[in-house]
Amino acid sequence: MTTDTAKWVEKDFKQLHPTYHPKSHANPLVVERGEGVWLYTTDGQKILDGMAGLWNVNVGYGREEIAKAAYDQMKNLAFTSGFSGMTNLPSIELADKLAGFAYEGLNTTMFTSGGSESNDSAFKTARYYWKRKGKPGKYKVIARRGAYHGVTLAGTFATGLEKYHTMFGPPVEGFVHIPAPNPYRYEGEQKEGETVGQAAARALEEAIVREGADTVAAFIAEPVMGVGGVIVPPDDYFPLVRAICDKHEVLFIADEVITGFGRTGEWFGLKHWNVKPDILSFAKAITSGYAPLGGIQLSDEIRATMESAADTEAYMHGYTYAGHAMACAVGLKNLEIMEREDYPGRAREMGERLQAGLNSLREFPFVGDVRGLGLIWGVEIVSNKEEKTADPATTTRIFKAAQERGLRTRPLGNTLAFSPPICINEEEVDEIVNRLGAAMDAVA
Ligand SMILES: Cc1ncc(COP(=O)(O)O)c(C=O)c1O
């Protein structure tokens, strides 16, 4: 570490970082600059960002035209309140652009500042909807084990990863968890002749019946689970889920905070299975990380219930930064780039190359599974391939060895995640595979 970097790290101690533990942030990379898929640190390292920041920097770093859009908008009007009868032009334009963009019939957008706020808004909107429909008893949310839905108090307990709960209990009431449709290791009960998709969908129906459909407001799911280890569901799962939600009058919330905006090879993840949610949560790649922005989209049916509300039934929800003018201007420019450069197509093309490369690493004794969709991939590390014994210690060692070789990935339990900027080119995809291979060689 250079002296300069040591000074930055010392000063950085005054900042409390996400998911803080003294050990996990003792020696951070101090990133000074980015260009395309590359990050440059104060101590002279050049690192290939195999995670696109935190699954979000789709267009890569250093895009002049986005910087200019932000500058122009800030100079003109950075912010105005969206409360009490006021609005601004970029938020109008972005909401208009997004109407029906993800899914037909989702034409209303409420903006937030990020994914956690989006999911909290989705839960509150589901409750609001059922109250307006005269069914105030419907308030529970069913989520999956392994899910990540953010860190507001509700998001924390919608999340199905225990380590996020441990220090923040008691749990918020009304969140129920069921097994996720993990084809590599399904942890639920699977009946003879049943597919994993059918078994996991049955778990949803059983949970609704057990809790009482008249108490369940919504089911929430990530189309491809991210933080839970990059889990791609079997093809039969989401169509079954949609039918079960309809049958029991349960709203389906799609948490597309990671899978939105081209990441999976479609503009939005559920498109792969021709399924539509009632509420969509988005964030991250709407701006490719150039400004904090997220939102929810509502079905026309949910929106309609708001239009006929009595005076005492206003939707008393919304954030200071909802529809932030500069963030929305950035979102518009970022979307223009992603459309111009055909990001779903690019994610599919580069994803196929990454898939082939990662599959070539299956010869290592600890590579248990390689899975993904579009340009989001996971490599699961095990100590015994037959028994599929999870090996988080080796996963961490490979993560560190990769970082020493200038590749940024992310260890999620015993899975290494890859979600590079979608602007990545062929040589850079090959660099991911080569550097990961070298890291695995060093650990093996
Ligand atoms: C699926 C999903 N939902 C919600 C969130 C929370 O988003 P944020 O960190 O912007 O609050 C994340 C963050 O990674 C996520 O992956």
Tab-separated table of C-alpha atoms and ligand atoms in Angstrom:
chain	number	residue	atom	x	y	z
A	1	MET	CA	0.000	0.000	0.000
A	2	THR	CA	1.422	3.445	-0.894
A	3	THR	CA	1.569	6.138	1.806
A	4	ASP	CA	-1.237	8.019	0.087
A	5	THR	CA	-3.502	5.003	0.116
A	6	ALA	CA	-2.710	4.321	3.782
A	7	LYS	CA	-3.834	7.881	4.562
A	8	TRP	CA	-7.094	7.438	2.656
A	9	VAL	CA	-7.773	4.158	4.425
A	10	GLU	CA	-7.146	5.790	7.812
A	11	LYS	CA	-9.577	8.612	6.998
A	12	ASP	CA	-12.095	6.121	5.637
A	13	PHE	CA	-12.450	4.733	9.157
A	14	LYS	CA	-14.735	7.684	9.915
A	15	GLN	CA	-17.235	6.213	7.480
A	16	LEU	CA	-19.394	3.226	8.420
A	17	HIS	CA	-19.707	0.961	5.391
A	18	PRO	CA	-22.609	-1.339	4.486
A	19	THR	CA	-22.753	-4.712	6.284
A	20	TYR	CA	-19.950	-3.491	8.516
A	21	HIS	CA	-17.685	-5.714	10.499
A	22	PRO	CA	-14.169	-4.522	11.447
A	23	LYS	CA	-12.588	-7.499	9.683
A	24	SER	CA	-14.459	-7.105	6.418
A	25	HIS	CA	-13.393	-3.561	5.744
A	26	ALA	CA	-9.882	-3.450	7.183
A	27	ASN	CA	-8.109	-2.961	3.872
A	28	PRO	CA	-10.472	-1.527	1.245
A	29	LEU	CA	-9.574	-0.853	-2.379
A	30	VAL	CA	-9.536	2.916	-2.692
A	31	VAL	CA	-10.995	3.461	-6.150
A	32	GLU	CA	-10.138	6.729	-7.819
A	33	ARG	CA	-11.319	6.396	-11.396
A	34	GLY	CA	-13.197	4.098	-13.740
A	35	GLU	CA	-13.349	3.624	-17.483
A	36	GLY	CA	-15.464	1.042	-19.283
A	37	VAL	CA	-15.192	-2.158	-17.227
A	38	TRP	CA	-11.971	-1.055	-15.504
A	39	LEU	CA	-11.376	0.459	-12.050
A	40	TYR	CA	-8.181	2.270	-11.075
A	41	THR	CA	-7.090	2.473	-7.414
A	42	THR	CA	-4.950	5.016	-5.585
A	43	ASP	CA	-2.185	2.434	-5.216
A	44	GLY	CA	-1.931	1.874	-8.958
A	45	GLN	CA	-4.006	-1.264	-9.457
A	46	LYS	CA	-6.136	-1.738	-12.572
A	47	ILE	CA	-9.059	-4.009	-11.797
A	48	LEU	CA	-11.620	-5.605	-14.096
A	49	ASP	CA	-14.959	-5.020	-12.393
A	50	GLY	CA	-16.647	-8.377	-12.841
A	51	MET	CA	-19.597	-7.193	-10.729
A	52	ALA	CA	-20.490	-3.905	-12.492
A	53	GLY	CA	-20.181	-2.202	-9.112
A	54	LEU	CA	-23.046	-3.888	-7.311
A	55	TRP	CA	-24.813	-5.462	-10.322
A	56	ASN	CA	-25.708	-1.978	-11.570
A	57	VAL	CA	-23.121	-0.204	-13.733
A	58	ASN	CA	-24.510	-1.617	-16.996
A	59	VAL	CA	-23.049	1.005	-19.352
A	60	GLY	CA	-19.637	0.960	-17.666
A	61	TYR	CA	-17.660	3.800	-16.091
A	62	GLY	CA	-16.790	7.219	-17.436
A	63	ARG	CA	-19.615	7.872	-19.919
A	64	GLU	CA	-19.270	11.523	-20.944
A	65	GLU	CA	-22.810	11.837	-22.291
A	66	ILE	CA	-24.303	10.844	-18.937
A	67	ALA	CA	-22.034	13.297	-17.099
A	68	LYS	CA	-23.179	16.009	-19.487
A	69	ALA	CA	-26.862	15.145	-19.025
A	70	ALA	CA	-26.383	15.435	-15.238
A	71	TYR	CA	-24.490	18.719	-15.579
A	72	ASP	CA	-27.047	20.279	-17.908
A	73	GLN	CA	-29.956	19.242	-15.696
A	74	MET	CA	-28.274	20.365	-12.461
A	75	LYS	CA	-27.533	23.759	-13.941
A	76	ASN	CA	-31.117	24.125	-15.043
A	77	LEU	CA	-32.917	22.503	-12.097
A	78	ALA	CA	-31.363	19.814	-9.867
A	79	PHE	CA	-34.381	19.235	-7.692
A	80	THR	CA	-37.881	20.260	-6.998
A	81	SER	CA	-40.413	18.788	-4.623
A	82	GLY	CA	-42.810	16.236	-6.005
A	83	PHE	CA	-45.164	16.752	-3.064
A	84	SER	CA	-48.340	18.824	-2.956
A	85	GLY	CA	-48.920	19.569	-6.586
A	86	MET	CA	-45.502	20.102	-8.122
A	87	THR	CA	-43.507	18.106	-10.664
A	88	ASN	CA	-40.525	18.474	-13.016
A	89	LEU	CA	-39.796	17.725	-16.660
A	90	PRO	CA	-37.226	14.862	-16.447
A	91	SER	CA	-39.431	12.858	-14.044
A	92	ILE	CA	-42.426	13.366	-16.362
A	93	GLU	CA	-40.376	12.213	-19.338
A	94	LEU	CA	-38.881	9.214	-17.565
A	95	ALA	CA	-42.240	8.016	-16.182
A	96	ASP	CA	-43.675	8.393	-19.683
A	97	LYS	CA	-40.771	6.455	-21.205
A	98	LEU	CA	-41.158	3.675	-18.613
A	99	ALA	CA	-44.949	3.333	-19.043
A	100	GLY	CA	-45.432	-0.166	-20.455
A	101	PHE	CA	-41.677	-0.463	-21.094
A	102	ALA	CA	-41.089	-3.405	-18.754
A	103	TYR	CA	-44.491	-5.097	-18.913
A	104	GLU	CA	-47.699	-4.290	-20.720
A	105	GLY	CA	-50.273	-2.899	-18.300
A	106	LEU	CA	-47.709	-1.486	-15.841
A	107	ASN	CA	-48.056	2.141	-16.820
A	108	THR	CA	-47.601	3.985	-13.517
A	109	THR	CA	-44.230	4.671	-11.884
A	110	MET	CA	-43.478	5.964	-8.404
A	111	PHE	CA	-39.823	6.912	-8.048
A	112	THR	CA	-37.604	6.134	-5.053
A	113	SER	CA	-33.876	6.494	-4.397
A	114	GLY	CA	-32.949	2.796	-4.475
A	115	GLY	CA	-33.984	-0.826	-4.265
A	116	SER	CA	-34.765	-1.045	-0.544
A	117	GLU	CA	-37.101	1.929	-0.756
A	118	SER	CA	-38.690	0.364	-3.827
A	119	ASN	CA	-39.519	-2.866	-2.012
A	120	ASP	CA	-40.779	-1.043	1.060
A	121	SER	CA	-43.003	0.971	-1.278
A	122	ALA	CA	-44.190	-2.243	-2.942
A	123	PHE	CA	-45.219	-3.752	0.419
A	124	LYS	CA	-47.045	-0.606	1.474
A	125	THR	CA	-48.743	-0.352	-1.902
A	126	ALA	CA	-49.953	-3.958	-1.640
A	127	ARG	CA	-51.456	-3.178	1.770
A	128	TYR	CA	-52.975	0.030	0.436
A	129	TYR	CA	-54.526	-1.830	-2.491
A	130	TRP	CA	-56.203	-4.464	-0.337
A	131	LYS	CA	-57.537	-1.865	2.070
A	132	ARG	CA	-59.047	-0.013	-0.890
A	133	LYS	CA	-60.547	-3.303	-2.086
A	134	GLY	CA	-62.254	-3.763	1.281
A	135	LYS	CA	-59.902	-6.560	2.400
A	136	PRO	CA	-57.803	-4.924	5.148
A	137	GLY	CA	-56.904	-8.341	6.609
A	138	LYS	CA	-54.594	-9.034	3.659
A	139	TYR	CA	-51.205	-7.725	4.866
A	140	LYS	CA	-48.726	-10.621	4.913
A	141	VAL	CA	-45.951	-11.047	2.373
A	142	ILE	CA	-44.599	-14.412	1.300
A	143	ALA	CA	-40.939	-14.411	0.237
A	144	ARG	CA	-38.344	-17.105	-0.447
A	145	ARG	CA	-35.438	-18.328	1.654
A	146	GLY	CA	-32.220	-16.964	0.176
A	147	ALA	CA	-34.003	-13.882	-1.165
A	148	TYR	CA	-32.499	-10.416	-0.769
A	149	HIS	CA	-34.930	-7.519	-0.723
A	150	GLY	CA	-32.910	-4.721	0.909
A	151	VAL	CA	-32.361	-3.299	4.354
A	152	THR	CA	-35.289	-1.174	5.447
A	153	LEU	CA	-36.847	-2.854	8.468
A	154	ALA	CA	-39.470	-4.520	6.249
A	155	GLY	CA	-36.906	-5.348	3.547
A	156	THR	CA	-34.662	-6.926	6.166
A	157	PHE	CA	-37.366	-9.355	7.220
A	158	ALA	CA	-38.606	-9.953	3.675
A	159	THR	CA	-35.028	-10.997	3.002
A	160	GLY	CA	-34.602	-14.722	3.508
A	161	LEU	CA	-30.980	-14.706	4.652
A	162	GLU	CA	-30.682	-15.179	8.412
A	163	LYS	CA	-27.458	-13.248	8.829
A	164	TYR	CA	-29.361	-10.065	7.927
A	165	HIS	CA	-31.809	-10.769	10.792
A	166	THR	CA	-29.478	-11.797	13.613
A	167	MET	CA	-28.672	-8.382	15.106
A	168	PHE	CA	-31.908	-6.618	14.163
A	169	GLY	CA	-34.744	-8.655	15.656
A	170	PRO	CA	-37.404	-9.110	16.751
A	171	PRO	CA	-38.698	-9.792	13.252
A	172	VAL	CA	-41.276	-7.564	11.631
A	173	GLU	CA	-44.530	-9.481	11.763
A	174	GLY	CA	-46.134	-10.765	8.577
A	175	PHE	CA	-43.207	-12.041	6.517
A	176	VAL	CA	-43.319	-15.737	5.699
A	177	HIS	CA	-40.575	-17.689	3.921
A	178	ILE	CA	-40.793	-20.679	1.610
A	179	PRO	CA	-38.057	-22.640	-0.239
A	180	ALA	CA	-36.571	-21.157	-3.416
A	181	PRO	CA	-36.621	-23.154	-6.683
A	182	ASN	CA	-32.919	-23.971	-6.629
A	183	PRO	CA	-32.326	-26.709	-9.222
A	184	TYR	CA	-28.840	-27.546	-7.849
A	185	ARG	CA	-29.917	-28.034	-4.238
A	186	TYR	CA	-33.654	-27.813	-3.602
A	187	GLU	CA	-34.197	-27.679	0.148
A	188	GLY	CA	-37.973	-28.150	0.180
A	189	GLU	CA	-39.997	-31.335	-0.030
A	190	GLN	CA	-40.151	-32.786	-3.541
A	191	LYS	CA	-42.773	-35.414	-4.253
A	192	GLU	CA	-42.202	-38.361	-6.552
A	193	GLY	CA	-42.491	-37.240	-10.177
A	194	GLU	CA	-42.552	-33.542	-9.282
A	195	THR	CA	-40.100	-31.075	-10.849
A	196	VAL	CA	-38.277	-28.587	-8.608
A	197	GLY	CA	-40.377	-25.837	-10.191
A	198	GLN	CA	-43.607	-27.669	-9.346
A	199	ALA	CA	-42.468	-28.453	-5.799
A	200	ALA	CA	-41.423	-24.852	-5.106
A	201	ALA	CA	-44.668	-23.506	-6.580
A	202	ARG	CA	-46.637	-25.982	-4.451
A	203	ALA	CA	-44.760	-24.622	-1.411
A	204	LEU	CA	-46.180	-21.190	-2.273
A	205	GLU	CA	-49.736	-22.468	-2.552
A	206	GLU	CA	-49.417	-24.416	0.705
A	207	ALA	CA	-48.093	-21.329	2.499
A	208	ILE	CA	-50.999	-19.213	1.224
A	209	VAL	CA	-53.520	-21.820	2.364
A	210	ARG	CA	-51.771	-22.319	5.728
A	211	GLU	CA	-51.624	-18.582	6.459
A	212	GLY	CA	-55.120	-18.039	5.030
A	213	ALA	CA	-55.485	-16.354	1.630
A	214	ASP	CA	-57.524	-13.641	3.346
A	215	THR	CA	-54.356	-12.608	5.253
A	216	VAL	CA	-51.844	-12.669	2.380
A	217	ALA	CA	-51.311	-9.428	0.448
A	218	ALA	CA	-48.431	-10.372	-1.812
A	219	PHE	CA	-45.727	-12.753	-2.905
A	220	ILE	CA	-42.306	-11.256	-3.706
A	221	ALA	CA	-39.560	-12.827	-5.813
A	222	GLU	CA	-36.417	-11.944	-7.712
A	223	PRO	CA	-36.688	-13.493	-11.217
A	224	VAL	CA	-33.064	-14.594	-10.828
A	225	MET	CA	-31.944	-14.570	-7.202
A	226	GLY	CA	-28.815	-12.465	-6.852
A	227	VAL	CA	-27.358	-12.183	-3.362
A	228	GLY	CA	-28.781	-15.621	-2.483
A	229	GLY	CA	-26.247	-17.176	-4.882
A	230	VAL	CA	-27.402	-16.454	-8.462
A	231	ILE	CA	-30.268	-18.938	-8.616
A	232	VAL	CA	-32.001	-19.325	-11.983
A	233	PRO	CA	-35.434	-20.948	-11.548
A	234	PRO	CA	-36.617	-23.844	-13.724
A	235	ASP	CA	-38.835	-22.766	-16.644
A	236	ASP	CA	-42.063	-24.104	-15.149
A	237	TYR	CA	-41.806	-22.152	-11.872
A	238	PHE	CA	-42.963	-18.593	-12.585
A	239	PRO	CA	-45.957	-19.509	-14.804
A	240	LEU	CA	-47.172	-21.754	-11.950
A	241	VAL	CA	-46.533	-18.985	-9.404
A	242	ARG	CA	-48.548	-16.491	-11.464
A	243	ALA	CA	-51.498	-18.889	-11.643
A	244	ILE	CA	-51.380	-19.563	-7.882
A	245	CYS	CA	-51.277	-15.832	-7.082
A	246	ASP	CA	-54.281	-15.247	-9.350
A	247	LYS	CA	-56.211	-18.166	-7.863
A	248	HIS	CA	-55.770	-16.892	-4.290
A	249	GLU	CA	-55.938	-13.144	-4.983
A	250	VAL	CA	-52.346	-12.515	-3.969
A	251	LEU	CA	-50.390	-9.716	-5.663
A	252	PHE	CA	-47.161	-10.747	-7.351
A	253	ILE	CA	-44.273	-8.328	-6.685
A	254	ALA	CA	-41.281	-8.829	-8.995
A	255	ASP	CA	-38.097	-7.557	-7.369
A	256	GLU	CA	-36.158	-6.704	-10.531
A	257	VAL	CA	-33.648	-4.492	-8.764
A	258	ILE	CA	-30.859	-6.629	-10.262
A	259	THR	CA	-32.596	-8.275	-13.217
A	260	GLY	CA	-34.089	-5.089	-14.704
A	261	PHE	CA	-32.711	-3.226	-17.709
A	262	GLY	CA	-31.133	-5.938	-19.811
A	263	ARG	CA	-29.067	-7.894	-17.299
A	264	THR	CA	-30.622	-11.307	-18.034
A	265	GLY	CA	-30.781	-10.917	-21.807
A	266	GLU	CA	-34.327	-9.516	-21.786
A	267	TRP	CA	-35.211	-5.981	-20.709
A	268	PHE	CA	-36.832	-7.499	-17.580
A	269	GLY	CA	-36.370	-10.931	-16.053
A	270	LEU	CA	-39.903	-12.358	-15.968
A	271	LYS	CA	-40.087	-11.877	-19.758
A	272	HIS	CA	-38.122	-15.123	-20.048
A	273	TRP	CA	-41.194	-16.960	-18.830
A	274	ASN	CA	-43.835	-14.713	-20.337
A	275	VAL	CA	-45.136	-13.775	-16.904
A	276	LYS	CA	-46.256	-10.338	-15.702
A	277	PRO	CA	-46.149	-9.007	-12.130
A	278	ASP	CA	-48.697	-6.713	-10.480
A	279	ILE	CA	-45.975	-4.550	-8.929
A	280	LEU	CA	-42.435	-4.188	-10.237
A	281	SER	CA	-39.522	-2.974	-8.070
A	282	PHE	CA	-36.566	-1.508	-9.914
A	283	ALA	CA	-33.417	0.529	-9.114
A	284	LYS	CA	-29.690	0.063	-9.828
A	285	ALA	CA	-29.272	-0.070	-13.635
A	286	ILE	CA	-32.000	2.511	-14.320
A	287	THR	CA	-29.084	4.971	-14.007
A	288	SER	CA	-26.199	2.469	-14.267
A	289	GLY	CA	-25.128	3.841	-10.885
A	290	TYR	CA	-24.540	7.389	-12.181
A	291	ALA	CA	-27.222	8.687	-9.761
A	292	PRO	CA	-29.284	7.088	-6.989
A	293	LEU	CA	-32.708	6.229	-8.408
A	294	GLY	CA	-35.266	3.451	-8.145
A	295	GLY	CA	-38.987	3.010	-8.301
A	296	ILE	CA	-42.026	0.811	-8.432
A	297	GLN	CA	-44.388	0.288	-11.306
A	298	LEU	CA	-48.038	-0.526	-10.678
A	299	SER	CA	-50.589	-2.402	-12.741
A	300	ASP	CA	-53.413	-0.351	-14.173
A	301	GLU	CA	-55.766	-2.200	-11.802
A	302	ILE	CA	-53.813	-1.018	-8.724
A	303	ARG	CA	-53.584	2.502	-10.082
A	304	ALA	CA	-57.346	2.544	-10.705
A	305	THR	CA	-58.056	1.837	-7.017
A	306	MET	CA	-56.155	5.017	-6.129
A	307	GLU	CA	-58.188	7.197	-8.424
A	308	SER	CA	-61.438	6.482	-6.586
A	309	ALA	CA	-60.065	6.853	-3.025
A	310	ALA	CA	-61.969	8.907	-0.459
A	311	ASP	CA	-60.284	12.025	0.986
A	312	THR	CA	-59.259	10.078	4.078
A	313	GLU	CA	-57.636	7.339	1.998
A	314	ALA	CA	-54.749	9.206	0.393
A	315	TYR	CA	-51.621	7.204	-0.426
A	316	MET	CA	-49.541	8.868	2.323
A	317	HIS	CA	-46.221	7.599	1.031
A	318	GLY	CA	-43.364	9.111	-0.961
A	319	TYR	CA	-39.817	10.375	-0.597
A	320	THR	CA	-38.196	13.799	-0.799
A	321	TYR	CA	-36.105	12.537	-3.674
A	322	ALA	CA	-38.949	10.829	-5.567
A	323	GLY	CA	-38.562	11.953	-9.175
A	324	HIS	CA	-35.292	13.811	-8.506
A	325	ALA	CA	-34.794	15.925	-11.626
A	326	MET	CA	-31.059	15.276	-12.119
A	327	ALA	CA	-31.370	11.540	-11.349
A	328	CYS	CA	-34.250	11.216	-13.836
A	329	ALA	CA	-32.292	13.090	-16.524
A	330	VAL	CA	-29.446	10.637	-15.949
A	331	GLY	CA	-31.912	7.732	-16.153
A	332	LEU	CA	-33.238	8.980	-19.488
A	333	LYS	CA	-29.766	9.301	-21.000
A	334	ASN	CA	-28.699	5.917	-19.615
A	335	LEU	CA	-31.802	4.242	-21.096
A	336	GLU	CA	-31.094	5.895	-24.438
A	337	ILE	CA	-27.594	4.368	-24.423
A	338	MET	CA	-28.836	0.921	-23.388
A	339	GLU	CA	-31.435	0.945	-26.182
A	340	ARG	CA	-28.996	2.297	-28.758
A	341	GLU	CA	-26.453	-0.407	-27.890
A	342	ASP	CA	-29.098	-3.168	-27.623
A	343	TYR	CA	-28.253	-4.242	-24.069
A	344	PRO	CA	-30.508	-7.301	-23.868
A	345	GLY	CA	-28.881	-8.611	-27.060
A	346	ARG	CA	-25.419	-7.706	-25.829
A	347	ALA	CA	-26.042	-9.406	-22.461
A	348	ARG	CA	-27.087	-12.580	-24.305
A	349	GLU	CA	-24.080	-12.512	-26.637
A	350	MET	CA	-21.415	-11.740	-24.032
A	351	GLY	CA	-23.231	-14.013	-21.579
A	352	GLU	CA	-22.864	-16.993	-23.907
A	353	ARG	CA	-19.143	-16.364	-24.111
A	354	LEU	CA	-18.848	-16.007	-20.324
A	355	GLN	CA	-20.912	-19.166	-19.827
A	356	ALA	CA	-18.589	-21.160	-22.125
A	357	GLY	CA	-15.547	-19.786	-20.320
A	358	LEU	CA	-16.877	-20.494	-16.829
A	359	ASN	CA	-17.961	-23.980	-17.879
A	360	SER	CA	-14.363	-24.713	-18.914
A	361	LEU	CA	-13.457	-24.273	-15.215
A	362	ARG	CA	-15.683	-27.179	-14.167
A	363	GLU	CA	-12.582	-29.377	-14.328
A	364	PHE	CA	-11.414	-27.870	-11.013
A	365	PRO	CA	-12.340	-30.253	-8.205
A	366	PHE	CA	-14.139	-27.515	-6.260
A	367	VAL	CA	-16.372	-26.140	-9.049
A	368	GLY	CA	-19.729	-27.713	-8.217
A	369	ASP	CA	-22.074	-25.697	-10.414
A	370	VAL	CA	-22.004	-22.963	-13.051
A	371	ARG	CA	-25.314	-21.214	-13.671
A	372	GLY	CA	-26.732	-17.969	-14.958
A	373	LEU	CA	-28.813	-16.152	-17.511
A	374	GLY	CA	-27.719	-13.380	-19.861
A	375	LEU	CA	-24.859	-11.618	-18.113
A	376	ILE	CA	-25.416	-12.709	-14.504
A	377	TRP	CA	-23.520	-15.843	-13.489
A	378	GLY	CA	-22.635	-17.809	-10.384
A	379	VAL	CA	-19.926	-20.400	-9.782
A	380	GLU	CA	-20.722	-22.552	-6.759
A	381	ILE	CA	-17.730	-23.868	-4.821
A	382	VAL	CA	-17.945	-27.214	-3.014
A	383	SER	CA	-15.486	-29.448	-1.186
A	384	ASN	CA	-17.115	-32.593	-2.576
A	385	LYS	CA	-18.879	-32.621	-5.936
A	386	GLU	CA	-20.950	-35.749	-5.237
A	387	GLU	CA	-22.213	-34.522	-1.877
A	388	LYS	CA	-22.354	-30.874	-3.001
A	389	THR	CA	-20.753	-29.804	0.286
A	390	ALA	CA	-20.700	-26.005	0.438
A	391	ASP	CA	-17.173	-24.597	0.846
A	392	PRO	CA	-17.302	-20.898	1.753
A	393	ALA	CA	-13.656	-20.881	2.953
A	394	THR	CA	-12.308	-21.923	-0.472
A	395	THR	CA	-14.734	-19.471	-2.093
A	396	THR	CA	-13.187	-16.628	-0.082
A	397	ARG	CA	-9.680	-17.779	-0.972
A	398	ILE	CA	-10.526	-17.783	-4.700
A	399	PHE	CA	-12.152	-14.356	-4.344
A	400	LYS	CA	-8.963	-12.978	-2.771
A	401	ALA	CA	-6.687	-14.687	-5.301
A	402	ALA	CA	-8.800	-13.208	-8.125
A	403	GLN	CA	-8.565	-9.756	-6.615
A	404	GLU	CA	-4.761	-10.089	-6.421
A	405	ARG	CA	-4.929	-10.834	-10.158
A	406	GLY	CA	-6.981	-7.729	-10.904
A	407	LEU	CA	-10.455	-9.286	-11.067
A	408	ARG	CA	-13.330	-8.142	-8.892
A	409	THR	CA	-15.980	-10.770	-8.206
A	410	ARG	CA	-18.196	-11.214	-5.141
A	411	PRO	CA	-18.329	-14.155	-2.743
A	412	LEU	CA	-21.925	-14.944	-1.762
A	413	GLY	CA	-21.698	-17.759	0.760
A	414	ASN	CA	-20.057	-20.467	-1.351
A	415	THR	CA	-20.900	-18.907	-4.724
A	416	LEU	CA	-18.770	-16.458	-6.682
A	417	ALA	CA	-20.932	-13.994	-8.589
A	418	PHE	CA	-20.234	-12.411	-11.967
A	419	SER	CA	-22.299	-9.550	-13.329
A	420	PRO	CA	-19.930	-7.368	-15.376
A	421	PRO	CA	-20.890	-4.133	-17.128
A	422	ILE	CA	-22.949	-5.040	-20.215
A	423	CYS	CA	-20.660	-2.832	-22.337
A	424	ILE	CA	-17.979	-5.526	-21.868
A	425	ASN	CA	-16.261	-6.837	-25.043
A	426	GLU	CA	-15.038	-10.325	-26.008
A	427	GLU	CA	-11.442	-9.842	-24.856
A	428	GLU	CA	-12.607	-8.552	-21.494
A	429	VAL	CA	-14.932	-11.535	-21.033
A	430	ASP	CA	-11.942	-13.778	-21.758
A	431	GLU	CA	-9.904	-11.804	-19.195
A	432	ILE	CA	-12.516	-12.646	-16.521
A	433	VAL	CA	-12.195	-16.337	-17.293
A	434	ASN	CA	-8.378	-16.270	-17.547
A	435	ARG	CA	-7.913	-14.381	-14.286
A	436	LEU	CA	-10.436	-16.555	-12.475
A	437	GLY	CA	-8.719	-19.670	-13.843
A	438	ALA	CA	-5.341	-18.364	-12.611
A	439	ALA	CA	-6.857	-17.667	-9.180
A	440	MET	CA	-8.306	-21.190	-9.024
A	441	ASP	CA	-4.948	-22.652	-10.074
A	442	ALA	CA	-3.289	-20.785	-7.202
A	443	VAL	CA	-5.840	-22.093	-4.693
A	444	ALA	CA	-6.050	-25.683	-6.031
B	1	LIG	C1	-32.883	-8.007	-5.505
B	1	LIG	C2	-32.543	-6.794	-4.702
B	1	LIG	N1	-33.519	-6.094	-4.132
B	1	LIG	C3	-33.271	-4.987	-3.398
B	1	LIG	C4	-31.985	-4.553	-3.212
B	1	LIG	C5	-31.726	-3.351	-2.364
B	1	LIG	O1	-31.335	-2.276	-3.160
B	1	LIG	P1	-30.571	-1.024	-2.509
B	1	LIG	O2	-29.262	-1.522	-2.010
B	1	LIG	O3	-30.470	-0.066	-3.670
B	1	LIG	O4	-31.426	-0.474	-1.428
B	1	LIG	C6	-30.927	-5.242	-3.795
B	1	LIG	C7	-29.535	-4.801	-3.619
B	1	LIG	O5	-28.590	-5.460	-4.002
B	1	LIG	C8	-31.208	-6.415	-4.542
B	1	LIG	O6	-30.228	-7.156	-5.057
